[in-house]
mmCIF file of C-alpha atoms in Angstrom:
data_model
loop_
_atom_site.group_PDB
_atom_site.id
_atom_site.type_symbol
_atom_site.label_atom_id
_atom_site.label_comp_id
_atom_site.label_asym_id
_atom_site.label_seq_id
_atom_site.Cartn_x
_atom_site.Cartn_y
_atom_site.Cartn_z
ATOM 1 C CA MET Y 1 -15.021 -51.893 -53.739
ATOM 2 C CA ILE Y 2 -10.878 -51.914 -52.594
ATOM 3 C CA CYS Y 3 -9.190 -49.402 -54.767
ATOM 4 C CA ARG Y 4 -5.929 -51.254 -55.483
ATOM 5 C CA ASN Y 5 -4.589 -50.309 -58.858
ATOM 6 C CA PRO Y 6 -1.410 -48.410 -58.270
ATOM 7 C CA SER Y 7 -1.492 -46.623 -61.617
ATOM 8 C CA LEU Y 8 -4.545 -43.957 -60.917
ATOM 9 C CA ARG Y 9 -4.388 -40.565 -60.102
ATOM 10 C CA GLN Y 10 -4.899 -41.317 -56.463
ATOM 11 C CA ALA Y 11 -4.510 -40.075 -53.105
ATOM 12 C CA ASP Y 12 -4.703 -41.454 -49.760
ATOM 13 C CA GLY Y 13 -7.051 -40.413 -47.391
ATOM 14 C CA ALA Y 14 -8.365 -41.578 -43.603
ATOM 15 C CA PRO Y 15 -11.337 -39.981 -42.438
ATOM 16 C CA GLY Y 16 -10.669 -36.550 -42.876
ATOM 17 C CA THR Y 17 -6.931 -37.329 -44.311
ATOM 18 C CA LEU Y 18 -5.597 -36.435 -48.075
ATOM 19 C CA ASP Y 19 -2.145 -37.217 -48.957
ATOM 20 C CA ARG Y 20 -0.337 -36.620 -51.850
ATOM 21 C CA VAL Y 21 -0.757 -36.928 -55.151
ATOM 22 C CA THR Y 22 1.206 -40.328 -56.883
ATOM 23 C CA SER Y 23 0.556 -38.772 -60.708
ATOM 24 C CA ALA Y 24 2.714 -35.636 -62.364
ATOM 25 C CA GLY Y 25 -0.684 -33.026 -62.278
ATOM 26 C CA THR Y 26 -0.152 -29.638 -61.070
ATOM 27 C CA SER Y 27 -0.121 -30.457 -57.271
ATOM 28 C CA PRO Y 28 1.901 -27.581 -55.148
ATOM 29 C CA LEU Y 29 3.354 -30.523 -53.420
ATOM 30 C CA PRO Y 30 7.086 -31.876 -53.584
ATOM 31 C CA HIS Y 31 7.598 -35.121 -55.122
ATOM 32 C CA GLU Y 32 10.700 -36.162 -54.206
ATOM 33 C CA ALA Y 33 10.389 -38.818 -51.133
ATOM 34 C CA VAL Y 34 9.565 -37.531 -47.653
ATOM 35 C CA SER Y 35 7.774 -39.185 -44.705
ATOM 36 C CA ARG Y 36 4.424 -36.923 -44.216
ATOM 37 C CA ASP Y 37 4.376 -38.148 -40.540
ATOM 38 C CA GLU Y 38 7.901 -36.677 -39.801
ATOM 39 C CA LEU Y 39 6.949 -32.936 -40.505
ATOM 40 C CA PRO Y 40 4.347 -30.905 -38.750
ATOM 41 C CA GLN Y 41 0.494 -31.838 -38.508
ATOM 42 C CA PHE Y 42 -1.873 -29.623 -39.809
ATOM 43 C CA VAL Y 43 -5.133 -29.353 -40.340
ATOM 44 C CA LEU Y 44 -8.263 -28.211 -42.347
ATOM 45 C CA PRO Y 45 -11.086 -27.229 -39.722
ATOM 46 C CA LEU Y 46 -14.742 -27.247 -41.442
ATOM 47 C CA VAL Y 47 -17.797 -26.386 -39.283
ATOM 48 C CA VAL Y 48 -21.038 -26.845 -40.506
ATOM 49 C CA ARG Y 49 -24.400 -25.318 -39.038
ATOM 50 C CA ILE Y 50 -26.892 -27.477 -37.584
ATOM 51 C CA GLU Y 51 -29.672 -25.940 -35.921
ATOM 52 C CA ARG Y 52 -32.270 -27.559 -34.164
ATOM 53 C CA GLY Y 53 -34.951 -28.470 -36.057
ATOM 54 C CA SER Y 54 -33.577 -27.016 -38.968
ATOM 55 C CA PRO Y 55 -30.838 -29.401 -40.623
ATOM 56 C CA PRO Y 56 -29.399 -28.831 -44.226
ATOM 57 C CA ALA Y 57 -30.321 -31.654 -46.443
ATOM 58 C CA ARG Y 58 -26.880 -34.246 -46.748
ATOM 59 C CA THR Y 59 -26.615 -33.475 -50.257
ATOM 60 C CA ASP Y 60 -26.677 -30.020 -49.610
ATOM 61 C CA ALA Y 61 -24.500 -30.222 -46.763
ATOM 62 C CA LEU Y 62 -22.001 -32.406 -49.142
ATOM 63 C CA GLN Y 63 -21.648 -30.104 -51.915
ATOM 64 C CA THR Y 64 -20.881 -26.589 -49.619
ATOM 65 C CA ALA Y 65 -18.443 -28.725 -47.805
ATOM 66 C CA ALA Y 66 -16.786 -29.109 -51.127
ATOM 67 C CA ARG Y 67 -16.788 -25.798 -52.589
ATOM 68 C CA ALA Y 68 -15.489 -24.571 -48.986
ATOM 69 C CA VAL Y 69 -12.551 -26.435 -49.407
ATOM 70 C CA LEU Y 70 -12.454 -25.084 -53.307
ATOM 71 C CA ALA Y 71 -12.904 -21.418 -51.675
ATOM 72 C CA LEU Y 72 -10.193 -21.225 -49.069
ATOM 73 C CA LEU Y 73 -7.581 -23.176 -51.847
ATOM 74 C CA ALA Y 74 -8.317 -20.219 -54.234
ATOM 75 C CA ASP Y 75 -8.713 -17.179 -51.734
ATOM 76 C CA GLU Y 76 -5.252 -14.319 -52.485
ATOM 77 C CA ARG Y 77 -4.897 -15.036 -48.460
ATOM 78 C CA SER Y 78 -3.728 -18.641 -49.126
ATOM 79 C CA ALA Y 79 -1.700 -17.907 -51.497
ATOM 80 C CA GLY Y 80 2.195 -16.052 -51.827
ATOM 81 C CA GLU Y 81 2.880 -13.814 -48.679
ATOM 82 C CA GLY Y 82 -1.102 -13.704 -47.816
ATOM 83 C CA PRO Y 83 -1.797 -14.451 -44.087
ATOM 84 C CA TRP Y 84 -3.011 -18.006 -44.318
ATOM 85 C CA ALA Y 85 0.015 -18.825 -47.376
ATOM 86 C CA GLU Y 86 2.222 -20.394 -44.691
ATOM 87 C CA ALA Y 87 -0.245 -22.761 -42.560
ATOM 88 C CA VAL Y 88 -1.641 -24.016 -46.054
ATOM 89 C CA ARG Y 89 1.535 -24.917 -47.247
ATOM 90 C CA ASP Y 90 2.782 -26.644 -44.358
ATOM 91 C CA TRP Y 91 -0.626 -28.203 -44.037
ATOM 92 C CA GLN Y 92 -0.310 -29.474 -47.670
ATOM 93 C CA ASP Y 93 3.314 -30.461 -47.502
ATOM 94 C CA ALA Y 94 2.064 -33.038 -44.810
ATOM 95 C CA ARG Y 95 -0.934 -34.956 -44.132
ATOM 96 C CA ILE Y 96 -3.992 -32.994 -45.374
ATOM 97 C CA ARG Y 97 -6.529 -33.458 -42.940
ATOM 98 C CA LYS Y 98 -9.710 -31.985 -42.830
ATOM 99 C CA VAL Y 99 -12.036 -32.084 -40.132
ATOM 100 C CA VAL Y 100 -15.988 -31.471 -40.092
ATOM 101 C CA ARG Y 101 -17.318 -29.952 -36.927
ATOM 102 C CA ARG Y 102 -20.719 -29.109 -36.038
ATOM 103 C CA ALA Y 103 -21.959 -25.566 -34.789
ATOM 104 C CA ARG Y 104 -25.644 -23.750 -33.660
ATOM 105 C CA GLY Y 105 -26.386 -20.715 -32.242
ATOM 106 C CA ALA Y 106 -23.792 -19.227 -30.273
ATOM 107 C CA GLU Y 107 -21.434 -21.092 -31.040
ATOM 108 C CA TRP Y 108 -21.739 -21.062 -35.225
ATOM 109 C CA ARG Y 109 -21.625 -17.093 -34.182
ATOM 110 C CA ARG Y 110 -18.384 -17.422 -32.110
ATOM 111 C CA ALA Y 111 -17.173 -19.653 -34.905
ATOM 112 C CA GLU Y 112 -18.062 -16.882 -37.468
ATOM 113 C CA ALA Y 113 -15.842 -14.242 -35.475
ATOM 114 C CA LEU Y 114 -12.836 -16.275 -36.119
ATOM 115 C CA PRO Y 115 -10.460 -15.993 -39.776
ATOM 116 C CA GLY Y 116 -12.262 -18.032 -42.509
ATOM 117 C CA ILE Y 117 -14.854 -18.619 -45.191
ATOM 118 C CA THR Y 118 -18.798 -18.901 -44.853
ATOM 119 C CA VAL Y 119 -19.626 -20.441 -47.864
ATOM 120 C CA THR Y 120 -23.434 -20.791 -48.202
ATOM 121 C CA SER Y 121 -25.762 -23.182 -50.638
ATOM 122 C CA ALA Y 122 -28.661 -21.672 -53.067
ATOM 123 C CA GLY Y 123 -30.977 -23.783 -50.823
ATOM 124 C CA GLY Y 124 -32.444 -24.767 -54.679
ATOM 125 C CA GLY Y 125 -29.874 -24.659 -56.331
ATOM 126 C CA GLU Y 126 -27.238 -27.183 -57.999
ATOM 127 C CA GLY Y 127 -27.377 -30.591 -56.385
ATOM 128 C CA ALA Y 128 -30.134 -28.912 -53.276
ATOM 129 C CA SER Y 129 -32.053 -32.345 -52.921
ATOM 130 C CA GLY Y 130 -35.167 -30.825 -51.990
ATOM 131 C CA ASP Y 131 -37.168 -27.670 -50.252
ATOM 132 C CA GLY Y 132 -37.672 -27.870 -46.805
ATOM 133 C CA PRO Y 133 -34.377 -27.815 -45.418
ATOM 134 C CA ASP Y 134 -32.519 -24.618 -44.151
ATOM 135 C CA ALA Y 135 -29.601 -24.179 -47.142
ATOM 136 C CA ALA Y 136 -26.123 -25.845 -46.042
ATOM 137 C CA GLU Y 137 -23.701 -23.147 -44.416
ATOM 138 C CA VAL Y 138 -20.115 -24.328 -43.797
ATOM 139 C CA ARG Y 139 -17.154 -22.464 -42.434
ATOM 140 C CA VAL Y 140 -13.720 -23.118 -43.850
ATOM 141 C CA PHE Y 141 -10.637 -22.008 -41.169
ATOM 142 C CA PRO Y 142 -7.088 -21.606 -42.239
ATOM 143 C CA PRO Y 143 -5.123 -24.950 -40.981
ATOM 144 C CA VAL Y 144 -4.183 -25.478 -37.780
ATOM 145 C CA PRO Y 145 -1.798 -27.551 -35.442
ATOM 146 C CA LEU Y 146 -2.876 -30.370 -34.870
ATOM 147 C CA ASP Y 147 -2.944 -30.134 -31.307
ATOM 148 C CA GLY Y 148 -3.269 -26.343 -31.291
ATOM 149 C CA TRP Y 149 -7.579 -25.598 -32.608
ATOM 150 C CA PRO Y 150 -8.514 -22.086 -31.364
ATOM 151 C CA ARG Y 151 -10.440 -22.550 -28.719
ATOM 152 C CA ASP Y 152 -13.782 -21.741 -29.700
ATOM 153 C CA LEU Y 153 -13.451 -24.561 -32.527
ATOM 154 C CA ALA Y 154 -11.625 -27.245 -30.071
ATOM 155 C CA ARG Y 155 -14.753 -27.303 -27.976
ATOM 156 C CA LEU Y 156 -17.067 -28.224 -31.152
ATOM 157 C CA GLN Y 157 -18.506 -31.828 -31.494
ATOM 158 C CA VAL Y 158 -17.444 -33.972 -34.258
ATOM 159 C CA SER Y 159 -20.662 -36.179 -33.778
ATOM 160 C CA GLY Y 160 -23.966 -35.149 -34.582
ATOM 161 C CA THR Y 161 -23.309 -34.252 -37.835
ATOM 162 C CA ASP Y 162 -25.547 -37.204 -39.944
ATOM 163 C CA LEU Y 163 -27.908 -35.549 -42.140
ATOM 164 C CA ASP Y 164 -30.333 -36.598 -44.525
ATOM 165 C CA ASP Y 165 -31.797 -35.831 -47.691
ATOM 166 C CA PRO Y 166 -36.163 -35.380 -47.353
ATOM 167 C CA VAL Y 167 -36.548 -36.772 -51.498
ATOM 168 C CA PRO Y 168 -33.250 -37.868 -53.417
ATOM 169 C CA PRO Y 169 -31.098 -35.282 -55.093
ATOM 170 C CA ALA Y 170 -31.956 -35.055 -58.927
ATOM 171 C CA PRO Y 171 -29.488 -36.108 -61.540
ATOM 172 C CA PRO Y 172 -26.763 -33.410 -61.798
ATOM 173 C CA ALA Y 173 -26.669 -30.735 -64.378
ATOM 174 C CA PRO Y 174 -24.701 -30.938 -67.226
ATOM 175 C CA GLY Y 175 -21.525 -29.521 -67.353
ATOM 176 C CA VAL Y 176 -21.281 -29.477 -63.743
ATOM 177 C CA PRO Y 177 -18.197 -31.430 -61.561
ATOM 178 C CA VAL Y 178 -19.433 -33.996 -60.134
ATOM 179 C CA LEU Y 179 -17.781 -36.035 -56.892
ATOM 180 C CA TRP Y 180 -18.976 -39.227 -57.184
ATOM 181 C CA LEU Y 181 -19.348 -41.185 -53.782
ATOM 182 C CA ALA Y 182 -18.445 -44.970 -53.756
ATOM 183 C CA PRO Y 183 -21.454 -46.435 -53.367
ATOM 184 C CA GLY Y 184 -22.185 -48.863 -50.319
ATOM 185 C CA LEU Y 185 -19.737 -47.573 -47.703
ATOM 186 C CA GLY Y 186 -22.117 -46.153 -45.384
ATOM 187 C CA MET Y 187 -19.918 -42.904 -44.507
ATOM 188 C CA THR Y 188 -21.492 -40.781 -41.930
ATOM 189 C CA ALA Y 189 -22.412 -37.490 -43.391
ATOM 190 C CA GLY Y 190 -19.323 -35.591 -41.749
ATOM 191 C CA LYS Y 191 -17.177 -38.579 -43.180
ATOM 192 C CA ALA Y 192 -18.531 -37.935 -46.689
ATOM 193 C CA MET Y 193 -18.534 -33.920 -46.158
ATOM 194 C CA ALA Y 194 -14.327 -34.254 -45.153
ATOM 195 C CA GLN Y 195 -14.098 -36.961 -48.425
ATOM 196 C CA ALA Y 196 -15.859 -34.274 -50.969
ATOM 197 C CA GLY Y 197 -13.442 -31.721 -49.555
ATOM 198 C CA HIS Y 198 -10.436 -34.201 -50.627
ATOM 199 C CA GLY Y 199 -12.395 -35.058 -53.996
ATOM 200 C CA ALA Y 200 -12.846 -31.165 -54.732
ATOM 201 C CA GLN Y 201 -8.959 -30.478 -53.814
ATOM 202 C CA LEU Y 202 -7.904 -33.303 -56.117
ATOM 203 C CA ALA Y 203 -9.613 -32.192 -58.973
ATOM 204 C CA TRP Y 204 -8.368 -28.552 -57.963
ATOM 205 C CA TRP Y 205 -4.710 -29.530 -58.239
ATOM 206 C CA GLU Y 206 -5.340 -31.230 -61.531
ATOM 207 C CA LEU Y 207 -6.658 -28.266 -63.416
ATOM 208 C CA SER Y 208 -4.744 -26.018 -65.688
ATOM 209 C CA ASP Y 209 -4.834 -22.157 -64.226
ATOM 210 C CA GLY Y 210 -7.796 -20.984 -66.802
ATOM 211 C CA ASP Y 211 -9.678 -24.020 -65.823
ATOM 212 C CA ARG Y 212 -9.424 -23.135 -61.829
ATOM 213 C CA ALA Y 213 -10.238 -19.672 -62.835
ATOM 214 C CA ALA Y 214 -13.121 -20.366 -64.836
ATOM 215 C CA TRP Y 215 -14.378 -22.643 -62.138
ATOM 216 C CA ARG Y 216 -13.821 -20.700 -59.601
ATOM 217 C CA ALA Y 217 -16.113 -17.404 -61.598
ATOM 218 C CA ALA Y 218 -18.610 -20.126 -61.854
ATOM 219 C CA GLY Y 219 -18.816 -19.771 -58.010
ATOM 220 C CA PHE Y 220 -17.146 -23.453 -58.070
ATOM 221 C CA PRO Y 221 -20.969 -25.570 -59.052
ATOM 222 C CA VAL Y 222 -20.064 -28.923 -58.081
ATOM 223 C CA ALA Y 223 -22.355 -32.233 -57.489
ATOM 224 C CA VAL Y 224 -22.043 -34.985 -55.082
ATOM 225 C CA ARG Y 225 -23.707 -38.069 -55.785
ATOM 226 C CA THR Y 226 -23.150 -41.454 -55.127
ATOM 227 C CA ALA Y 227 -22.462 -43.690 -58.233
ATOM 228 C CA ALA Y 228 -24.502 -46.186 -59.221
ATOM 229 C CA PRO Y 229 -22.594 -49.897 -58.487
ATOM 230 C CA GLU Y 230 -22.562 -50.701 -61.626
ATOM 231 C CA ARG Y 231 -20.694 -47.254 -62.269
ATOM 232 C CA TRP Y 232 -18.320 -47.296 -59.520
ATOM 233 C CA ALA Y 233 -16.029 -49.484 -61.429
ATOM 234 C CA GLY Y 234 -15.643 -48.033 -64.664
ATOM 235 C CA LEU Y 235 -15.003 -44.260 -62.744
ATOM 236 C CA VAL Y 236 -12.505 -45.670 -60.581
ATOM 237 C CA ALA Y 237 -10.737 -46.996 -63.482
ATOM 238 C CA SER Y 238 -11.205 -43.941 -65.928
ATOM 239 C CA GLY Y 239 -7.775 -41.885 -64.833
ATOM 240 C CA LEU Y 240 -9.729 -39.310 -62.736
ATOM 241 C CA PRO Y 241 -8.800 -38.510 -59.276
ATOM 242 C CA VAL Y 242 -9.697 -40.692 -56.471
ATOM 243 C CA VAL Y 243 -9.539 -40.568 -53.337
ATOM 244 C CA ARG Y 244 -8.602 -43.712 -51.273
ATOM 245 C CA ASP Y 245 -9.191 -44.268 -47.278
ATOM 246 C CA ALA Y 246 -6.263 -45.378 -44.988
ATOM 247 C CA GLY Y 247 -8.812 -47.605 -43.036
ATOM 248 C CA TYR Y 248 -8.383 -45.232 -39.632
ATOM 249 C CA THR Y 249 -12.575 -45.298 -39.084
ATOM 250 C CA GLU Y 250 -15.835 -46.423 -40.758
ATOM 251 C CA ILE Y 251 -14.220 -48.056 -44.012
ATOM 252 C CA ALA Y 252 -11.883 -50.869 -44.930
ATOM 253 C CA ALA Y 253 -8.076 -49.246 -45.818
ATOM 254 C CA GLY Y 254 -7.787 -49.187 -49.213
ATOM 255 C CA SER Y 255 -11.147 -48.250 -49.670
ATOM 256 C CA CYS Y 256 -12.035 -45.421 -53.250
ATOM 257 C CA THR Y 257 -14.205 -43.149 -51.465
ATOM 258 C CA VAL Y 258 -14.419 -40.109 -54.195
ATOM 259 C CA VAL Y 259 -13.906 -40.319 -57.957
ATOM 260 C CA ALA Y 260 -13.607 -36.043 -58.977
ATOM 261 C CA ASP Y 261 -14.968 -35.861 -62.331
ATOM 262 C CA HIS Y 262 -14.489 -32.385 -63.584
ATOM 263 C CA PRO Y 263 -15.062 -32.270 -67.472
ATOM 264 C CA ALA Y 264 -11.979 -30.486 -67.998
ATOM 265 C CA LEU Y 265 -10.067 -33.499 -66.469
ATOM 266 C CA ARG Y 266 -11.806 -35.633 -69.283
ATOM 267 C CA ALA Y 267 -10.695 -33.026 -72.039
ATOM 268 C CA GLY Y 268 -8.960 -34.717 -75.093
#
């Protein structure tokens, strides 16, 4: 489905690119007219651990990527005068790019040595898609210039992040925020991880300080599920935050990829 309703709370995104929110929510971004493309461009690196023979389940990896983005946004190092704050502000002022790469073995150990946050799934917690695959591990790093990646991250591959769910994921638990993926788009796991991160970020921007604190205290529970085709149009039109793709790769421009359904955003 192509998303065309200009009244939606939404953000534009390419593979790994999220533009500013167009509603008057709690986004930290300025809302005056400005060309994001003319500003210095930054990217948020995410690295998923995929060991040979024991990859994580796809749904587990998507949820862990979303939680990793939230962990960075909520970290005290990303705010005020924190060591990551300037980079985070510069990243959010321009196009909000996210790139997912994979690592294993020594590559993963080198990535873990760089400043960042590693988020690990419970391997059987909310949204785990079955027993068998290892728990998902995703490390998120403070934003870096688009052409200035640290060497140990720049050498990692973007391809090869295709993952599967050994069994269908269970329905989301009641009260858990859900990032609904568009049905029928056929996104690779790496692209879907970036899109899930976009959806989590939109939900974070829209929440009140109190709701953010509660979500953080709970450990950022979140489920990522593909919406049933008959429900998708209603979700897009519901007024919840929507991620819209710019169409640079994989899917058509204007496609809605994620609806961020946090219970606090439905209140009232």
